[in-house]
Amino acid sequence: MATIFSEALKKFRREAGFPSAYRFYYDNGGKAVFRFSYRMYLLIEQGKMLPSHKTIPVFLHTLRLLYGTHSAIILTRAWVRIRFGEEIFKQLLEPMLKDLPQLSVSSPLHTVIQKSLSGEKFYISPEQLEVLAKNKDHYLCWLALSNDTGKWTAAQLAKKIRIGAAAAGRALKDLSKAKLIKELSPGTYKCPLAGAMLELPRPNVSKTARKLRQMRETLISEGEELYSRRGTLRADTDEFMNFLPLMALNLSAAHAYGITKGTGKSAIFGVELRAVKIRDF
């Protein structure tokens, strides 16, 4: 029997780009991340079981919901209502939870963008992430192939992205074993995910993701800055947190400019948005 929590969970799972419970559970790392079996997850999604409170942060991360935002509070509140019952919730808890942030994505344009992009996403598993973050050469090879529809040998790729041929060969073999690229013929590879929007495990779920983020920051720092804009403002923290998903969506919209075939001026770009809390004031 469905509950308000199970229905909210399914809704946010679909909005995050996971068409099925199976994809959501296993694309996010399975039991190693959730700490319970797929069968148990099915019971949760069907409303036959309520997960432990310790699981709620895991759900927020795997659904890509940020703390303090409208969607995150909706899911958490639904769990509280089921856990303590409607009567206790309405009498004791609801009065303390009256202030609910507005929807992060409210305009029709952003809603359309969000829906269109969610269908193109591919979620990198924690095991695949280990391969990407093995070293800088592995990551560079992945960046190149995941943005190109062509066929590559280790020698060709090494020359193009300026790394050693032996390092490129090792990277291509590892990426192929992880099913991130495909070996079409001996020594020739192609990426079936080229052009797809890729979602990595959240940094606070995976130490490897943090390592990959540092690697990415190093590559960006070594590149040529074409544009930068920064500003400061004073805002209420709870209200400002609801702006972050909109920032993420605008960054994702840059995917519309992505190409998978080289041109005379094509390059790999790093695109970054940051929100930094400077002082309490």
Coordinates of N, CA, C and O in Angstrom, one line a residue, residues 6-119:
S6 N 6.4 6.9 0.3 CA 6.7 6.1 -0.9 C 6.4 6.8 -2.2 O 7.1 6.7 -3.1
E7 N 5.3 7.6 -2.2 CA 4.9 8.3 -3.4 C 5.9 9.5 -3.6 O 6.2 9.7 -4.8
A8 N 6.3 10.1 -2.6 CA 7.3 11.2 -2.7 C 8.6 10.7 -3.2 O 9.3 11.3 -4.1
L9 N 9.0 9.5 -2.7 CA 10.2 8.9 -3.1 C 10.2 8.5 -4.5 O 11.2 8.8 -5.3
K10 N 9.1 8.0 -5.0 CA 9.0 7.6 -6.4 C 9.0 8.9 -7.3 O 9.6 8.9 -8.4
K11 N 8.3 9.9 -6.9 CA 8.2 11.1 -7.6 C 9.6 11.7 -7.8 O 10.0 12.1 -8.9
F12 N 10.4 11.9 -6.7 CA 11.7 12.5 -6.8 C 12.7 11.6 -7.5 O 13.6 12.1 -8.2
R13 N 12.5 10.3 -7.4 CA 13.4 9.3 -8.2 C 13.2 9.5 -9.7 O 14.2 9.6 -10.4
R14 N 11.9 9.6 -10.1 CA 11.7 9.8 -11.6 C 12.2 11.2 -12.0 O 12.8 11.3 -13.1
E15 N 12.0 12.2 -11.2 CA 12.5 13.6 -11.6 C 14.0 13.6 -11.6 O 14.5 14.5 -12.4
A16 N 14.7 12.8 -10.9 CA 16.1 12.8 -10.9 C 16.7 12.1 -12.1 O 17.9 12.1 -12.4
G17 N 15.8 11.4 -12.9 CA 16.2 10.8 -14.1 C 16.3 9.3 -14.0 O 16.9 8.6 -14.9
F18 N 15.8 8.7 -12.9 CA 15.9 7.2 -12.8 C 14.5 6.6 -13.2 O 13.6 6.8 -12.4
P19 N 14.4 6.0 -14.3 CA 13.1 5.5 -14.7 C 12.5 4.3 -13.9 O 11.3 4.0 -14.0
S20 N 13.4 3.6 -13.2 CA 12.9 2.5 -12.5 C 13.6 2.4 -11.1 O 14.7 3.0 -10.9
A21 N 13.0 1.6 -10.2 CA 13.6 1.4 -8.9 C 14.9 0.7 -9.0 O 15.9 1.0 -8.3
Y22 N 15.0 -0.2 -10.0 CA 16.2 -1.0 -10.2 C 17.4 -0.1 -10.6 O 18.5 -0.2 -10.1
R23 N 17.1 0.8 -11.6 CA 18.1 1.8 -12.0 C 18.6 2.7 -10.8 O 19.8 2.9 -10.7
F24 N 17.6 3.1 -10.0 CA 18.0 4.0 -8.9 C 18.9 3.3 -7.9 O 19.9 3.9 -7.5
Y25 N 18.5 2.1 -7.5 CA 19.2 1.4 -6.5 C 20.6 1.0 -7.0 O 21.6 1.3 -6.3
Y26 N 20.7 0.4 -8.2 CA 22.0 -0.1 -8.6 C 22.9 1.0 -9.2 O 24.2 0.9 -9.1
D27 N 22.3 2.0 -9.9 CA 23.2 3.0 -10.5 C 23.8 3.9 -9.4 O 24.8 4.6 -9.6
N28 N 23.2 3.9 -8.2 CA 23.8 4.7 -7.1 C 24.7 3.8 -6.2 O 25.2 4.3 -5.2
G29 N 25.0 2.6 -6.6 CA 26.0 1.8 -5.8 C 25.4 0.6 -5.1 O 26.1 -0.1 -4.4
G30 N 24.1 0.4 -5.1 CA 23.5 -0.7 -4.5 C 23.7 -0.8 -3.0 O 23.7 0.2 -2.3
K31 N 23.9 -2.0 -2.5 CA 23.9 -2.2 -1.0 C 25.1 -1.5 -0.4 O 25.0 -1.1 0.8
A32 N 26.2 -1.3 -1.1 CA 27.4 -0.6 -0.6 C 27.0 0.8 -0.1 O 27.6 1.4 0.8
V33 N 26.0 1.5 -0.8 CA 25.6 2.8 -0.5 C 24.4 2.8 0.4 O 24.4 3.5 1.5
F34 N 23.4 2.1 0.1 CA 22.1 2.1 0.8 C 22.2 1.3 2.1 O 21.4 1.6 3.0
R35 N 23.0 0.3 2.2 CA 23.2 -0.5 3.4 C 22.0 -1.4 3.6 O 21.7 -1.9 4.7
F36 N 21.2 -1.7 2.6 CA 20.1 -2.7 2.6 C 19.9 -3.2 1.2 O 20.4 -2.7 0.2
S37 N 19.2 -4.3 1.1 CA 19.1 -5.0 -0.2 C 18.1 -4.3 -1.1 O 17.3 -3.5 -0.7
Y38 N 18.2 -4.7 -2.4 CA 17.3 -4.2 -3.4 C 15.8 -4.6 -3.0 O 14.9 -3.8 -3.2
R39 N 15.6 -5.8 -2.5 CA 14.3 -6.3 -2.2 C 13.7 -5.3 -1.1 O 12.5 -5.0 -1.1
M40 N 14.5 -5.0 -0.1 CA 14.1 -4.1 0.9 C 13.7 -2.7 0.3 O 12.7 -2.1 0.7
Y41 N 14.6 -2.2 -0.6 CA 14.2 -0.9 -1.3 C 12.9 -1.0 -2.0 O 12.1 0.0 -1.9
L42 N 12.6 -2.1 -2.6 CA 11.3 -2.3 -3.3 C 10.1 -2.2 -2.3 O 9.1 -1.5 -2.6
L43 N 10.3 -2.8 -1.1 CA 9.3 -2.7 -0.1 C 9.1 -1.3 0.4 O 8.0 -0.8 0.7
I44 N 10.2 -0.5 0.5 CA 10.1 0.9 0.9 C 9.4 1.7 -0.2 O 8.5 2.5 0.1
E45 N 9.7 1.5 -1.4 CA 9.1 2.2 -2.5 C 7.6 1.8 -2.7 O 6.8 2.6 -3.1
Q46 N 7.3 0.6 -2.3 CA 5.9 0.2 -2.4 C 5.0 0.6 -1.2 O 3.8 0.4 -1.1
G47 N 5.7 1.2 -0.2 CA 5.0 1.7 1.0 C 4.8 0.6 2.1 O 4.1 0.8 3.0
K48 N 5.4 -0.6 1.9 CA 5.3 -1.7 2.8 C 6.3 -1.6 4.0 O 6.2 -2.4 4.9
M49 N 7.2 -0.8 3.9 CA 8.3 -0.6 4.9 C 8.7 0.8 5.0 O 8.9 1.4 3.9
L50 N 9.0 1.3 6.2 CA 9.5 2.6 6.4 C 11.0 2.5 6.7 O 11.3 1.8 7.7
P51 N 11.9 3.2 6.0 CA 13.3 3.1 6.3 C 13.7 3.7 7.6 O 12.9 4.6 8.1
S52 N 14.8 3.4 8.1 CA 15.4 4.1 9.3 C 15.7 5.5 9.0 O 15.9 5.9 7.9
H53 N 15.7 6.3 10.1 CA 16.0 7.8 9.9 C 17.4 7.9 9.4 O 17.7 9.0 8.7
K54 N 18.3 7.0 9.6 CA 19.6 7.1 9.1 C 19.7 7.0 7.6 O 20.7 7.4 7.0
T55 N 18.7 6.5 7.0 CA 18.7 6.3 5.5 C 18.2 7.6 4.8 O 18.5 7.8 3.6
I56 N 17.6 8.5 5.5 CA 17.1 9.7 4.9 C 18.2 10.6 4.2 O 18.1 11.0 3.1
P57 N 19.3 10.8 4.9 CA 20.4 11.5 4.2 C 20.9 10.8 3.0 O 21.3 11.5 2.0
V58 N 20.9 9.5 3.0 CA 21.4 8.7 1.8 C 20.4 8.9 0.7 O 20.8 9.1 -0.5
F59 N 19.1 8.9 1.0 CA 18.1 9.2 -0.1 C 18.3 10.6 -0.7 O 18.2 10.8 -1.9
L60 N 18.5 11.6 0.2 CA 18.6 12.9 -0.3 C 19.8 13.0 -1.2 O 19.8 13.7 -2.3
H61 N 20.9 12.4 -0.9 CA 22.1 12.5 -1.7 C 21.9 11.7 -3.0 O 22.3 12.2 -4.1
T62 N 21.4 10.5 -3.0 CA 21.2 9.7 -4.2 C 20.1 10.3 -5.1 O 20.2 10.0 -6.3
L63 N 19.2 11.0 -4.6 CA 18.2 11.7 -5.4 C 18.7 13.1 -5.8 O 17.9 13.8 -6.5
R64 N 19.9 13.5 -5.4 CA 20.4 14.8 -5.8 C 19.6 15.9 -5.2 O 19.4 16.9 -5.9
L65 N 19.1 15.8 -4.0 CA 18.3 16.8 -3.3 C 19.2 17.5 -2.3 O 19.8 16.8 -1.5
L66 N 19.2 18.8 -2.3 CA 20.1 19.5 -1.4 C 19.4 19.8 -0.1 O 18.2 20.1 -0.1
Y67 N 20.1 19.7 1.0 CA 19.5 20.0 2.3 C 18.9 21.4 2.4 O 19.4 22.4 1.8
G68 N 17.7 21.5 3.0 CA 17.1 22.8 3.2 C 16.2 23.2 2.0 O 15.6 24.3 2.1
T69 N 16.2 22.5 0.9 CA 15.4 22.9 -0.2 C 14.0 22.4 -0.1 O 13.7 21.5 0.7
H70 N 13.1 22.9 -1.0 CA 11.7 22.5 -0.9 C 11.5 21.0 -1.1 O 10.8 20.3 -0.3
S71 N 12.2 20.4 -2.1 CA 12.0 19.0 -2.3 C 12.6 18.1 -1.2 O 12.0 17.1 -0.8
A72 N 13.7 18.5 -0.6 CA 14.3 17.7 0.5 C 13.4 17.8 1.7 O 13.2 16.8 2.4
I73 N 12.8 18.9 2.0 CA 11.9 19.0 3.1 C 10.6 18.2 2.9 O 10.1 17.6 3.9
I74 N 10.1 18.2 1.7 CA 8.9 17.5 1.4 C 9.1 16.0 1.7 O 8.3 15.3 2.3
L75 N 10.2 15.5 1.2 CA 10.5 14.0 1.5 C 10.7 13.7 2.9 O 10.2 12.8 3.5
T76 N 11.5 14.6 3.6 CA 11.8 14.4 5.1 C 10.5 14.5 5.9 O 10.2 13.7 6.8
R77 N 9.7 15.5 5.5 CA 8.4 15.7 6.3 C 7.5 14.5 6.1 O 6.8 14.1 7.0
A78 N 7.5 13.9 4.9 CA 6.6 12.8 4.6 C 7.1 11.6 5.5 O 6.2 10.8 6.0
W79 N 8.4 11.4 5.7 CA 8.9 10.3 6.5 C 8.4 10.6 8.0 O 8.0 9.6 8.6
V80 N 8.5 11.8 8.4 CA 8.1 12.1 9.8 C 6.6 11.9 10.0 O 6.2 11.3 11.1
R81 N 5.8 12.2 9.1 CA 4.4 12.0 9.2 C 4.0 10.5 9.3 O 3.2 10.1 10.1
I82 N 4.7 9.7 8.5 CA 4.5 8.2 8.6 C 5.1 7.7 9.9 O 4.4 6.8 10.6
R83 N 6.2 8.1 10.3 CA 6.9 7.6 11.5 C 6.1 7.9 12.8 O 6.0 7.0 13.6
F84 N 5.6 9.1 12.9 CA 4.9 9.4 14.2 C 3.4 9.4 14.1 O 2.8 9.6 15.1
G85 N 2.9 9.3 12.9 CA 1.4 9.3 12.7 C 0.8 10.7 12.5 O 1.4 11.7 13.0
E86 N -0.3 10.7 11.9 CA -0.9 12.0 11.5 C -1.3 12.8 12.8 O -1.1 14.0 12.8
E87 N -1.8 12.2 13.8 CA -2.3 12.9 15.0 C -1.1 13.6 15.7 O -1.2 14.8 16.0
I88 N -0.1 12.9 16.0 CA 1.1 13.4 16.6 C 1.7 14.5 15.7 O 2.1 15.6 16.2
F89 N 1.8 14.2 14.4 CA 2.4 15.2 13.5 C 1.6 16.5 13.5 O 2.2 17.6 13.7
K90 N 0.3 16.5 13.4 CA -0.5 17.7 13.4 C -0.5 18.5 14.7 O -0.4 19.7 14.7
Q91 N -0.5 17.7 15.8 CA -0.6 18.4 17.1 C 0.8 18.9 17.6 O 0.9 20.1 18.1
L92 N 1.8 18.2 17.4 CA 3.1 18.6 18.0 C 4.2 19.0 16.9 O 5.0 19.9 17.2
L93 N 4.2 18.4 15.8 CA 5.4 18.6 14.9 C 5.0 19.6 13.8 O 5.9 20.5 13.5
E94 N 3.9 19.6 13.2 CA 3.6 20.5 12.1 C 3.7 22.0 12.5 O 4.2 22.7 11.6
P95 N 3.3 22.4 13.7 CA 3.4 23.8 14.0 C 4.9 24.3 14.0 O 5.1 25.5 13.7
M96 N 5.8 23.4 14.2 CA 7.2 23.7 14.2 C 7.8 23.7 12.7 O 8.9 24.1 12.5
L97 N 7.0 23.1 11.8 CA 7.5 23.0 10.4 C 6.7 23.7 9.4 O 6.5 23.4 8.3
K98 N 6.1 24.9 9.9 CA 5.3 25.7 9.0 C 6.0 26.3 7.9 O 5.5 26.4 6.8
D99 N 7.2 26.8 8.1 CA 7.9 27.6 7.1 C 8.6 26.6 6.1 O 9.5 25.9 6.4
L100 N 8.0 26.5 4.9 CA 8.5 25.7 3.9 C 9.0 26.5 2.7 O 8.3 27.3 2.2
P101 N 10.3 26.3 2.3 CA 10.8 27.1 1.2 C 10.0 26.9 -0.1 O 9.4 25.9 -0.3
Q102 N 10.0 27.9 -0.9 CA 9.3 27.8 -2.2 C 10.0 26.8 -3.1 O 11.2 26.5 -2.9
L103 N 9.4 26.4 -4.2 CA 10.0 25.5 -5.1 C 11.2 26.2 -5.7 O 11.2 27.4 -6.1
S104 N 12.3 25.5 -5.9 CA 13.5 26.1 -6.4 C 13.4 26.4 -7.9 O 13.8 27.5 -8.3
V105 N 12.8 25.5 -8.7 CA 12.6 25.8 -10.1 C 11.1 26.1 -10.3 O 10.3 25.2 -10.3
S106 N 10.8 27.4 -10.5 CA 9.4 27.8 -10.6 C 9.0 28.3 -11.9 O 7.8 28.2 -12.2
S107 N 9.9 28.8 -12.8 CA 9.5 29.3 -14.1 C 9.2 28.1 -15.0 O 9.8 27.1 -15.0
P108 N 8.3 28.3 -16.0 CA 8.0 27.3 -17.0 C 9.2 26.9 -17.8 O 9.4 25.8 -18.1
L109 N 10.1 27.9 -18.1 CA 11.3 27.6 -18.9 C 12.2 26.7 -18.2 O 12.7 25.7 -18.8
H110 N 12.5 27.0 -16.9 CA 13.4 26.1 -16.1 C 12.8 24.7 -15.9 O 13.5 23.7 -15.9
T111 N 11.4 24.6 -15.8 CA 10.8 23.3 -15.6 C 11.0 22.5 -16.9 O 11.3 21.3 -16.8
V112 N 10.8 23.1 -18.0 CA 11.0 22.4 -19.3 C 12.5 21.9 -19.4 O 12.7 20.8 -19.8
I113 N 13.4 22.8 -19.1 CA 14.8 22.5 -19.2 C 15.1 21.3 -18.3 O 15.8 20.3 -18.6
Q114 N 14.6 21.3 -17.1 CA 14.9 20.3 -16.1 C 14.3 18.9 -16.6 O 15.0 17.9 -16.5
K115 N 13.1 18.9 -17.2 CA 12.6 17.7 -17.7 C 13.3 17.1 -18.8 O 13.6 15.9 -18.9
S116 N 13.7 18.0 -19.7 CA 14.4 17.6 -20.9 C 15.8 17.0 -20.6 O 16.3 16.0 -21.2
L117 N 16.5 17.7 -19.7 CA 17.8 17.2 -19.3 C 17.8 15.9 -18.5 O 18.7 15.1 -18.6
S118 N 16.8 15.7 -17.7 CA 16.8 14.5 -16.8 C 16.7 13.2 -17.6 O 17.2 12.2 -17.2
G119 N 16.1 13.3 -18.8 CA 16.0 12.1 -19.7 C 17.3 11.8 -20.3 O 17.4 10.6 -20.9

